[in-house]
Amino acid sequence: MIKLIFNIALKFISYKIKGRLGFVRKTFYLAAIGLTLSVLSLMLLNSVENGYKYNLKTRLLELESDIEIVSDNHTNSSLYLELIQSMSEKGVKRFCTSVSNPSIIKYLNYSEGVKIVSYQTNDCDLFVKKGNVILGEKLKDKLKVKIDDKVLFVNPFVLVESLGLNKKSTSLNVQSFAESGTPDDRYLVVMHPEDFLSIYSQNSKYSTINTKIYLNDSSEQDLIKAYFDRYQLDSYTFNQKYENTYNSLDQVFETISIILYFFMALAIINITSSIWLIVESKRNQIKFLLLAGLRKNQISLVFIIVSLIMIVSSFVIAFILLELLVFIQNNYEIISISSNVYIISKLEGIIDYSYLAYLFLSFISLGVFFSSIASLKSIYKTDFHV
């Protein structure tokens, strides 16, 4: 009996019909096409979200550490490493200790407030020669400075404490420019430790010491942070620093998803609402099926199966198109974005199959629910005079 019901449902989908029922079937197909496009859009959105967040985190981890310890005293960084080694299973990839201070940079008629950073260990990203500095890319644009130009640095605290009388400055060459794609590019200056000490004293009360620790396993950062808190160390994890960023991204993608969910629901309702029109248009055929021995609930099952076939087909077609589009984008980068705006330039998709399974089961359930209501209510309320 199930095979017979299924064959009747397939016959309805594949058989060409003219007249009023033909128009109903066309609206049925249009609703299915709308569902396919809506599902595909939602799947693509989720894949792009996963890819963007993954690439963004990868890029930021190149610039930022898993854990950053901030202090105003010159505590030996090896003590931090000993604490981490006692807690971490995978250990430390590398660490970088730096000293930073605010300063004023001058070039010709331009002056700008900057942050001078002096790296104290060899594992840091940038290396600068003595007598030279590295400037952030956007700072270079502000000052209109070029490589090998001379720039002046003034200690603002000495200037204030002397009531503006001590205008001593230090002249250094521009070695190169650094571009990280972050706001640091607007005010970053990297300086050799000896040049740094020529401007600021060894134990300047205005200096900030940063120890950035890069773990082999980033998932351990929260565990190590909790361990540092027991020693009252002022530490921050990567997840803490960028939590708001990820929350904002989630809100943007969720807002777009809500709109797509609305279109998907509308398409499913259009498919199921066509059931009423189909029942009204097929009164004679339904009467014949009743005479042939089918019960009303079995006839209702025919229309439920029709709806499910269209919904499942929409998902399958959308999934195949998704795989194709993600493959093309990931391998050929048809669409690219500006790293100046989005930090990363590569836009790729990462398919979350567990999300697709959840989406598939959810809309199958909705399809069964709505089509059951439509078909049962139409058939049981209609008198076919058998």
Short mmCIF file of C-alpha atoms in Angstrom, two decimals:
data_model
loop_
_atom_site.label_atom_id
_atom_site.label_comp_id
_atom_site.label_asym_id
_atom_site.label_seq_id
_atom_site.Cartn_x
_atom_site.Cartn_y
_atom_site.Cartn_z
CA MET A 1 0.00 0.00 0.00
CA ILE A 2 2.85 2.40 0.84
CA LYS A 3 4.40 1.69 -2.55
CA LEU A 4 1.09 2.48 -4.26
CA ILE A 5 0.71 5.75 -2.34
CA PHE A 6 4.29 6.71 -3.18
CA ASN A 7 3.74 5.96 -6.88
CA ILE A 8 0.62 8.12 -6.91
CA ALA A 9 2.61 10.98 -5.37
CA LEU A 10 5.37 10.62 -7.99
CA LYS A 11 2.74 10.51 -10.73
CA PHE A 12 1.38 13.85 -9.58
CA ILE A 13 4.83 15.44 -9.64
CA SER A 14 5.92 14.06 -13.01
CA TYR A 15 2.66 13.94 -14.99
CA LYS A 16 1.95 16.93 -17.23
CA ILE A 17 -1.49 18.39 -16.61
CA LYS A 18 -3.28 21.27 -18.32
CA GLY A 19 -5.97 23.53 -16.99
CA ARG A 20 -6.57 24.66 -13.45
CA LEU A 21 -4.52 21.86 -11.84
CA GLY A 22 -1.64 22.64 -14.17
CA PHE A 23 -1.59 26.19 -12.81
CA VAL A 24 -1.63 24.83 -9.23
CA ARG A 25 1.31 22.55 -10.01
CA LYS A 26 3.24 25.50 -11.47
CA THR A 27 2.78 27.51 -8.28
CA PHE A 28 3.82 24.39 -6.39
CA TYR A 29 7.06 24.20 -8.39
CA LEU A 30 7.73 27.92 -8.04
CA ALA A 31 7.43 27.58 -4.27
CA ALA A 32 9.90 24.68 -4.41
CA ILE A 33 12.35 26.80 -6.43
CA GLY A 34 11.97 29.60 -3.89
CA LEU A 35 12.70 27.13 -1.11
CA THR A 36 15.79 25.85 -2.94
CA LEU A 37 17.19 29.38 -3.34
CA SER A 38 16.40 30.27 0.27
CA VAL A 39 18.04 27.11 1.60
CA LEU A 40 21.07 27.65 -0.62
CA SER A 41 21.39 31.26 0.59
CA LEU A 42 21.18 30.19 4.22
CA MET A 43 23.74 27.40 3.71
CA LEU A 44 26.09 29.79 1.90
CA LEU A 45 25.71 32.38 4.62
CA ASN A 46 26.60 29.84 7.30
CA SER A 47 29.60 28.60 5.29
CA VAL A 48 30.88 32.14 4.69
CA GLU A 49 30.40 32.97 8.37
CA ASN A 50 32.41 29.89 9.41
CA GLY A 51 35.16 30.64 6.88
CA TYR A 52 35.40 34.32 7.73
CA LYS A 53 35.52 33.75 11.49
CA TYR A 54 38.12 30.99 11.10
CA ASN A 55 40.37 33.09 8.82
CA LEU A 56 39.89 36.14 11.01
CA LYS A 57 40.95 34.22 14.12
CA THR A 58 43.93 32.73 12.26
CA ARG A 59 45.00 36.18 11.09
CA LEU A 60 44.54 37.77 14.50
CA LEU A 61 46.48 34.95 16.17
CA GLU A 62 49.39 35.88 13.90
CA LEU A 63 49.22 39.39 15.34
CA GLU A 64 48.01 38.63 18.83
CA SER A 65 49.09 36.07 21.39
CA ASP A 66 46.96 33.47 23.14
CA ILE A 67 47.77 35.11 26.48
CA GLU A 68 49.10 38.58 27.24
CA ILE A 69 50.48 39.54 30.65
CA VAL A 70 50.67 43.27 31.42
CA SER A 71 52.70 44.70 34.28
CA ASP A 72 54.56 47.84 35.29
CA ASN A 73 57.63 46.08 36.70
CA HIS A 74 60.41 44.11 35.05
CA THR A 75 59.45 40.64 36.25
CA ASN A 76 61.54 37.95 34.59
CA SER A 77 59.42 36.40 31.83
CA SER A 78 60.96 32.99 32.55
CA LEU A 79 58.82 32.89 35.70
CA TYR A 80 55.70 33.08 33.55
CA LEU A 81 56.99 30.27 31.37
CA GLU A 82 57.62 28.07 34.38
CA LEU A 83 54.03 28.60 35.51
CA ILE A 84 52.70 27.73 32.06
CA GLN A 85 54.87 24.65 31.69
CA SER A 86 53.49 23.35 34.97
CA MET A 87 49.92 23.64 33.65
CA SER A 88 50.06 23.19 29.87
CA GLU A 89 50.08 19.77 28.24
CA LYS A 90 51.22 21.02 24.81
CA GLY A 91 53.60 23.74 26.04
CA VAL A 92 54.59 27.12 24.62
CA LYS A 93 55.30 27.78 20.95
CA ARG A 94 57.09 31.08 21.63
CA PHE A 95 56.87 34.20 23.73
CA CYS A 96 57.67 37.87 23.23
CA THR A 97 58.43 40.46 25.89
CA SER A 98 58.24 44.14 25.04
CA VAL A 99 58.38 47.50 26.79
CA SER A 100 56.17 50.32 25.57
CA ASN A 101 55.83 54.02 26.26
CA PRO A 102 53.87 56.90 24.76
CA SER A 103 55.91 59.42 22.81
CA ILE A 104 55.74 62.23 20.29
CA ILE A 105 57.14 61.78 16.79
CA LYS A 106 58.10 64.77 14.63
CA TYR A 107 58.86 64.97 10.94
CA LEU A 108 59.15 68.32 9.15
CA ASN A 109 55.98 70.22 10.11
CA TYR A 110 54.12 67.10 11.27
CA SER A 111 53.89 65.71 14.79
CA GLU A 112 51.86 62.82 16.13
CA GLY A 113 51.29 60.96 19.37
CA VAL A 114 52.64 57.41 19.10
CA LYS A 115 53.34 54.30 21.12
CA ILE A 116 56.98 53.20 21.10
CA VAL A 117 57.51 49.47 21.48
CA SER A 118 60.89 47.93 22.23
CA TYR A 119 61.12 44.15 21.88
CA GLN A 120 63.28 42.53 24.57
CA THR A 121 63.38 38.95 23.24
CA ASN A 122 64.36 37.41 19.90
CA ASP A 123 61.03 35.61 19.35
CA CYS A 124 59.15 38.81 18.52
CA ASP A 125 57.78 39.54 15.06
CA LEU A 126 59.83 42.58 14.05
CA PHE A 127 63.58 43.19 14.22
CA VAL A 128 64.94 46.70 14.09
CA LYS A 129 68.57 47.80 13.87
CA LYS A 130 70.11 50.22 16.34
CA GLY A 131 69.60 53.80 15.24
CA ASN A 132 66.50 52.86 13.21
CA VAL A 133 62.76 52.58 13.72
CA ILE A 134 59.88 50.75 12.07
CA LEU A 135 56.67 52.75 11.63
CA GLY A 136 53.10 51.57 11.18
CA GLU A 137 51.83 51.82 7.61
CA LYS A 138 49.07 54.31 8.40
CA LEU A 139 51.42 56.40 10.54
CA LYS A 140 53.67 56.65 7.50
CA ASP A 141 50.74 58.00 5.47
CA LYS A 142 49.96 60.59 8.13
CA LEU A 143 53.53 61.89 8.32
CA LYS A 144 54.27 61.44 4.60
CA VAL A 145 57.62 59.95 5.52
CA LYS A 146 59.83 57.68 3.41
CA ILE A 147 62.46 55.02 4.15
CA ASP A 148 65.81 56.47 5.38
CA ASP A 149 64.17 59.75 6.40
CA LYS A 150 65.14 61.16 9.81
CA VAL A 151 62.40 61.43 12.42
CA LEU A 152 62.55 62.95 15.91
CA PHE A 153 61.19 61.53 19.16
CA VAL A 154 60.35 63.58 22.25
CA ASN A 155 59.66 62.20 25.73
CA PRO A 156 56.30 63.84 26.60
CA PHE A 157 56.73 63.25 30.35
CA VAL A 158 60.08 65.09 30.47
CA LEU A 159 58.48 67.88 28.46
CA VAL A 160 55.61 68.21 30.94
CA GLU A 161 57.75 67.91 34.06
CA SER A 162 60.10 70.65 32.79
CA LEU A 163 57.11 72.87 31.95
CA GLY A 164 58.10 72.74 28.28
CA LEU A 165 61.70 73.84 28.82
CA ASN A 166 63.38 70.48 28.13
CA LYS A 167 62.74 69.83 24.46
CA LYS A 168 65.43 67.23 24.03
CA SER A 169 64.75 64.93 21.07
CA THR A 170 66.29 61.79 19.63
CA SER A 171 66.82 61.46 15.87
CA LEU A 172 66.47 58.03 14.23
CA ASN A 173 66.28 56.66 10.67
CA VAL A 174 63.16 55.07 9.22
CA GLN A 175 64.09 51.44 8.47
CA SER A 176 60.81 50.13 7.12
CA PHE A 177 57.05 50.09 7.58
CA ALA A 178 54.82 47.46 9.18
CA GLU A 179 51.27 46.68 8.10
CA SER A 180 49.16 44.47 10.35
CA GLY A 181 45.72 45.55 9.15
CA THR A 182 44.79 46.61 12.71
CA PRO A 183 44.42 50.05 14.35
CA ASP A 184 47.99 49.67 15.69
CA ASP A 185 49.23 50.75 12.25
CA ARG A 186 48.10 54.30 13.08
CA TYR A 187 50.46 54.86 15.99
CA LEU A 188 52.98 51.99 16.25
CA VAL A 189 56.74 52.65 16.37
CA VAL A 190 59.19 49.78 16.91
CA MET A 191 62.54 50.84 18.37
CA HIS A 192 65.82 49.12 19.29
CA PRO A 193 66.20 48.56 23.09
CA GLU A 194 69.29 50.79 23.33
CA ASP A 195 67.56 53.64 21.50
CA PHE A 196 64.54 53.15 23.75
CA LEU A 197 66.73 53.57 26.85
CA SER A 198 68.20 56.77 25.41
CA ILE A 199 64.70 58.28 25.62
CA TYR A 200 63.33 56.54 28.71
CA SER A 201 65.13 55.41 31.85
CA GLN A 202 65.61 51.73 32.71
CA ASN A 203 62.80 51.63 35.26
CA SER A 204 60.55 54.38 33.98
CA LYS A 205 57.33 54.56 35.95
CA TYR A 206 55.51 55.27 32.72
CA SER A 207 56.63 52.08 30.98
CA THR A 208 54.36 49.10 30.43
CA ILE A 209 55.82 45.61 30.12
CA ASN A 210 53.91 43.18 27.91
CA THR A 211 54.66 39.48 27.71
CA LYS A 212 52.85 37.79 24.86
CA ILE A 213 52.68 33.99 25.05
CA TYR A 214 51.85 31.85 22.02
CA LEU A 215 50.63 28.37 22.94
CA ASN A 216 50.87 25.19 20.90
CA ASP A 217 47.23 24.55 21.80
CA SER A 218 45.10 27.71 21.89
CA SER A 219 42.28 25.88 23.69
CA GLU A 220 44.41 25.89 26.88
CA GLN A 221 44.34 29.68 27.22
CA ASP A 222 41.35 29.86 29.58
CA LEU A 223 42.82 27.20 31.87
CA ILE A 224 46.16 29.02 32.08
CA LYS A 225 44.40 32.37 32.59
CA ALA A 226 42.58 30.94 35.62
CA TYR A 227 45.95 29.74 36.95
CA PHE A 228 47.48 33.20 36.50
CA ASP A 229 44.55 34.77 38.33
CA ARG A 230 45.50 32.80 41.42
CA TYR A 231 48.84 34.65 41.37
CA GLN A 232 47.05 37.99 40.80
CA LEU A 233 48.72 38.54 37.44
CA ASP A 234 47.07 41.03 35.10
CA SER A 235 46.53 38.74 32.11
CA TYR A 236 44.23 38.66 29.10
CA THR A 237 43.37 35.86 26.73
CA PHE A 238 42.78 36.10 23.01
CA ASN A 239 39.15 35.08 23.51
CA GLN A 240 38.63 37.89 26.05
CA LYS A 241 40.09 40.58 23.81
CA TYR A 242 38.04 39.61 20.78
CA GLU A 243 34.86 38.40 22.44
CA ASN A 244 32.94 41.55 21.50
CA THR A 245 34.18 41.31 17.92
CA TYR A 246 32.87 37.77 17.54
CA ASN A 247 29.60 38.67 19.25
CA SER A 248 29.12 41.53 16.79
CA LEU A 249 29.81 39.21 13.86
CA ASP A 250 27.30 36.70 15.23
CA GLN A 251 24.64 39.41 15.48
CA VAL A 252 25.21 40.51 11.88
CA PHE A 253 24.97 36.98 10.48
CA GLU A 254 22.02 36.11 12.72
CA THR A 255 20.09 39.14 11.46
CA ILE A 256 20.62 38.09 7.84
CA SER A 257 19.71 34.49 8.76
CA ILE A 258 16.39 35.59 10.26
CA ILE A 259 15.42 37.17 6.93
CA LEU A 260 16.37 34.01 5.04
CA TYR A 261 14.49 31.85 7.55
CA PHE A 262 11.43 33.98 6.83
CA PHE A 263 11.71 33.33 3.08
CA MET A 264 12.20 29.60 3.69
CA ALA A 265 9.15 29.43 5.93
CA LEU A 266 7.17 31.37 3.34
CA ALA A 267 8.19 28.90 0.63
CA ILE A 268 7.17 25.92 2.77
CA ILE A 269 3.82 27.54 3.55
CA ASN A 270 3.30 28.16 -0.18
CA ILE A 271 3.98 24.48 -0.88
CA THR A 272 1.59 23.29 1.80
CA SER A 273 -1.09 25.84 0.97
CA SER A 274 -1.10 24.45 -2.57
CA ILE A 275 -2.38 21.22 -1.02
CA TRP A 276 -5.79 22.87 -0.45
CA LEU A 277 -5.96 23.89 -4.11
CA ILE A 278 -4.85 20.43 -5.24
CA VAL A 279 -7.54 18.71 -3.16
CA GLU A 280 -10.22 21.02 -4.54
CA SER A 281 -8.97 20.49 -8.09
CA LYS A 282 -8.78 16.69 -7.78
CA ARG A 283 -12.20 15.96 -6.30
CA ASN A 284 -13.11 13.42 -8.98
CA GLN A 285 -9.76 11.60 -8.74
CA ILE A 286 -9.99 11.50 -4.93
CA LYS A 287 -13.51 10.10 -5.22
CA PHE A 288 -12.16 7.39 -7.54
CA LEU A 289 -9.41 6.51 -5.05
CA LEU A 290 -12.00 6.21 -2.28
CA LEU A 291 -14.07 3.90 -4.47
CA ALA A 292 -10.92 1.86 -5.14
CA GLY A 293 -10.62 1.20 -1.40
CA LEU A 294 -8.19 3.87 -0.15
CA ARG A 295 -9.07 5.52 3.11
CA LYS A 296 -9.02 9.27 3.60
CA ASN A 297 -5.89 9.18 5.78
CA GLN A 298 -4.09 7.22 3.04
CA ILE A 299 -5.09 9.77 0.43
CA SER A 300 -3.91 12.49 2.77
CA LEU A 301 -0.57 10.68 2.97
CA VAL A 302 -0.22 11.06 -0.82
CA PHE A 303 -0.15 14.85 -0.51
CA ILE A 304 2.14 14.76 2.50
CA ILE A 305 4.61 12.66 0.48
CA VAL A 306 4.34 15.12 -2.43
CA SER A 307 5.29 17.98 -0.10
CA LEU A 308 8.15 16.00 1.43
CA ILE A 309 9.54 15.03 -1.97
CA MET A 310 9.62 18.68 -3.02
CA ILE A 311 11.20 19.81 0.27
CA VAL A 312 13.84 17.04 0.23
CA SER A 313 14.58 17.72 -3.45
CA SER A 314 15.05 21.42 -2.66
CA PHE A 315 17.53 20.59 0.09
CA VAL A 316 19.46 18.09 -2.06
CA ILE A 317 19.73 20.51 -5.00
CA ALA A 318 20.74 23.35 -2.63
CA PHE A 319 23.38 21.12 -1.00
CA ILE A 320 24.91 20.13 -4.38
CA LEU A 321 25.02 23.78 -5.46
CA LEU A 322 26.56 24.71 -2.10
CA GLU A 323 29.38 22.17 -2.49
CA LEU A 324 30.02 23.40 -6.03
CA LEU A 325 30.04 27.11 -5.15
CA VAL A 326 32.23 26.63 -2.06
CA PHE A 327 34.68 24.52 -4.08
CA ILE A 328 34.92 27.18 -6.81
CA GLN A 329 35.32 30.04 -4.31
CA ASN A 330 37.92 28.25 -2.16
CA ASN A 331 40.04 27.23 -5.14
CA TYR A 332 39.65 30.17 -7.53
CA GLU A 333 38.68 33.09 -5.23
CA ILE A 334 36.00 34.45 -7.53
CA ILE A 335 35.01 36.94 -4.82
CA SER A 336 37.65 38.78 -2.79
CA ILE A 337 37.44 41.40 -0.03
CA SER A 338 39.66 44.29 1.01
CA SER A 339 42.05 43.54 3.88
CA ASN A 340 42.05 47.26 4.73
CA VAL A 341 38.39 46.95 5.74
CA TYR A 342 37.98 43.32 6.80
CA ILE A 343 41.57 42.56 8.02
CA ILE A 344 41.63 39.45 5.83
CA SER A 345 41.50 39.38 2.03
CA LYS A 346 40.67 35.73 1.41
CA LEU A 347 36.99 34.86 1.53
CA GLU A 348 36.35 31.14 1.77
CA GLY A 349 33.53 28.89 2.88
CA ILE A 350 33.66 26.17 5.52
CA ILE A 351 30.65 23.85 5.48
CA ASP A 352 29.27 22.84 8.86
CA TYR A 353 27.60 19.50 8.15
CA SER A 354 26.10 19.22 11.63
CA TYR A 355 24.33 22.56 11.03
CA LEU A 356 23.04 21.32 7.66
CA ALA A 357 21.72 18.14 9.28
CA TYR A 358 19.94 20.21 11.93
CA LEU A 359 18.51 22.49 9.24
CA PHE A 360 17.36 19.53 7.15
CA LEU A 361 15.59 17.78 10.03
CA SER A 362 13.98 21.03 11.21
CA PHE A 363 12.41 21.84 7.87
CA ILE A 364 11.38 18.25 7.20
CA SER A 365 9.50 18.42 10.51
CA LEU A 366 7.90 21.73 9.53
CA GLY A 367 6.98 20.34 6.12
CA VAL A 368 5.31 17.27 7.63
CA PHE A 369 3.46 19.40 10.17
CA PHE A 370 2.05 21.97 7.75
CA SER A 371 1.29 19.54 4.93
CA SER A 372 -0.45 17.18 7.37
CA ILE A 373 -2.71 19.97 8.59
CA ALA A 374 -3.46 21.11 5.04
CA SER A 375 -4.20 17.68 3.56
CA LEU A 376 -6.09 16.18 6.50
CA LYS A 377 -8.22 19.24 7.02
CA SER A 378 -9.07 19.53 3.31
CA ILE A 379 -9.90 15.89 2.75
CA TYR A 380 -11.86 15.29 5.95
CA LYS A 381 -13.88 18.50 5.60
CA THR A 382 -14.79 17.85 1.97
CA ASP A 383 -17.78 15.64 1.18
CA PHE A 384 -16.92 13.51 -1.87
CA HIS A 385 -20.32 11.71 -1.94
CA VAL A 386 -18.87 8.22 -2.30
#
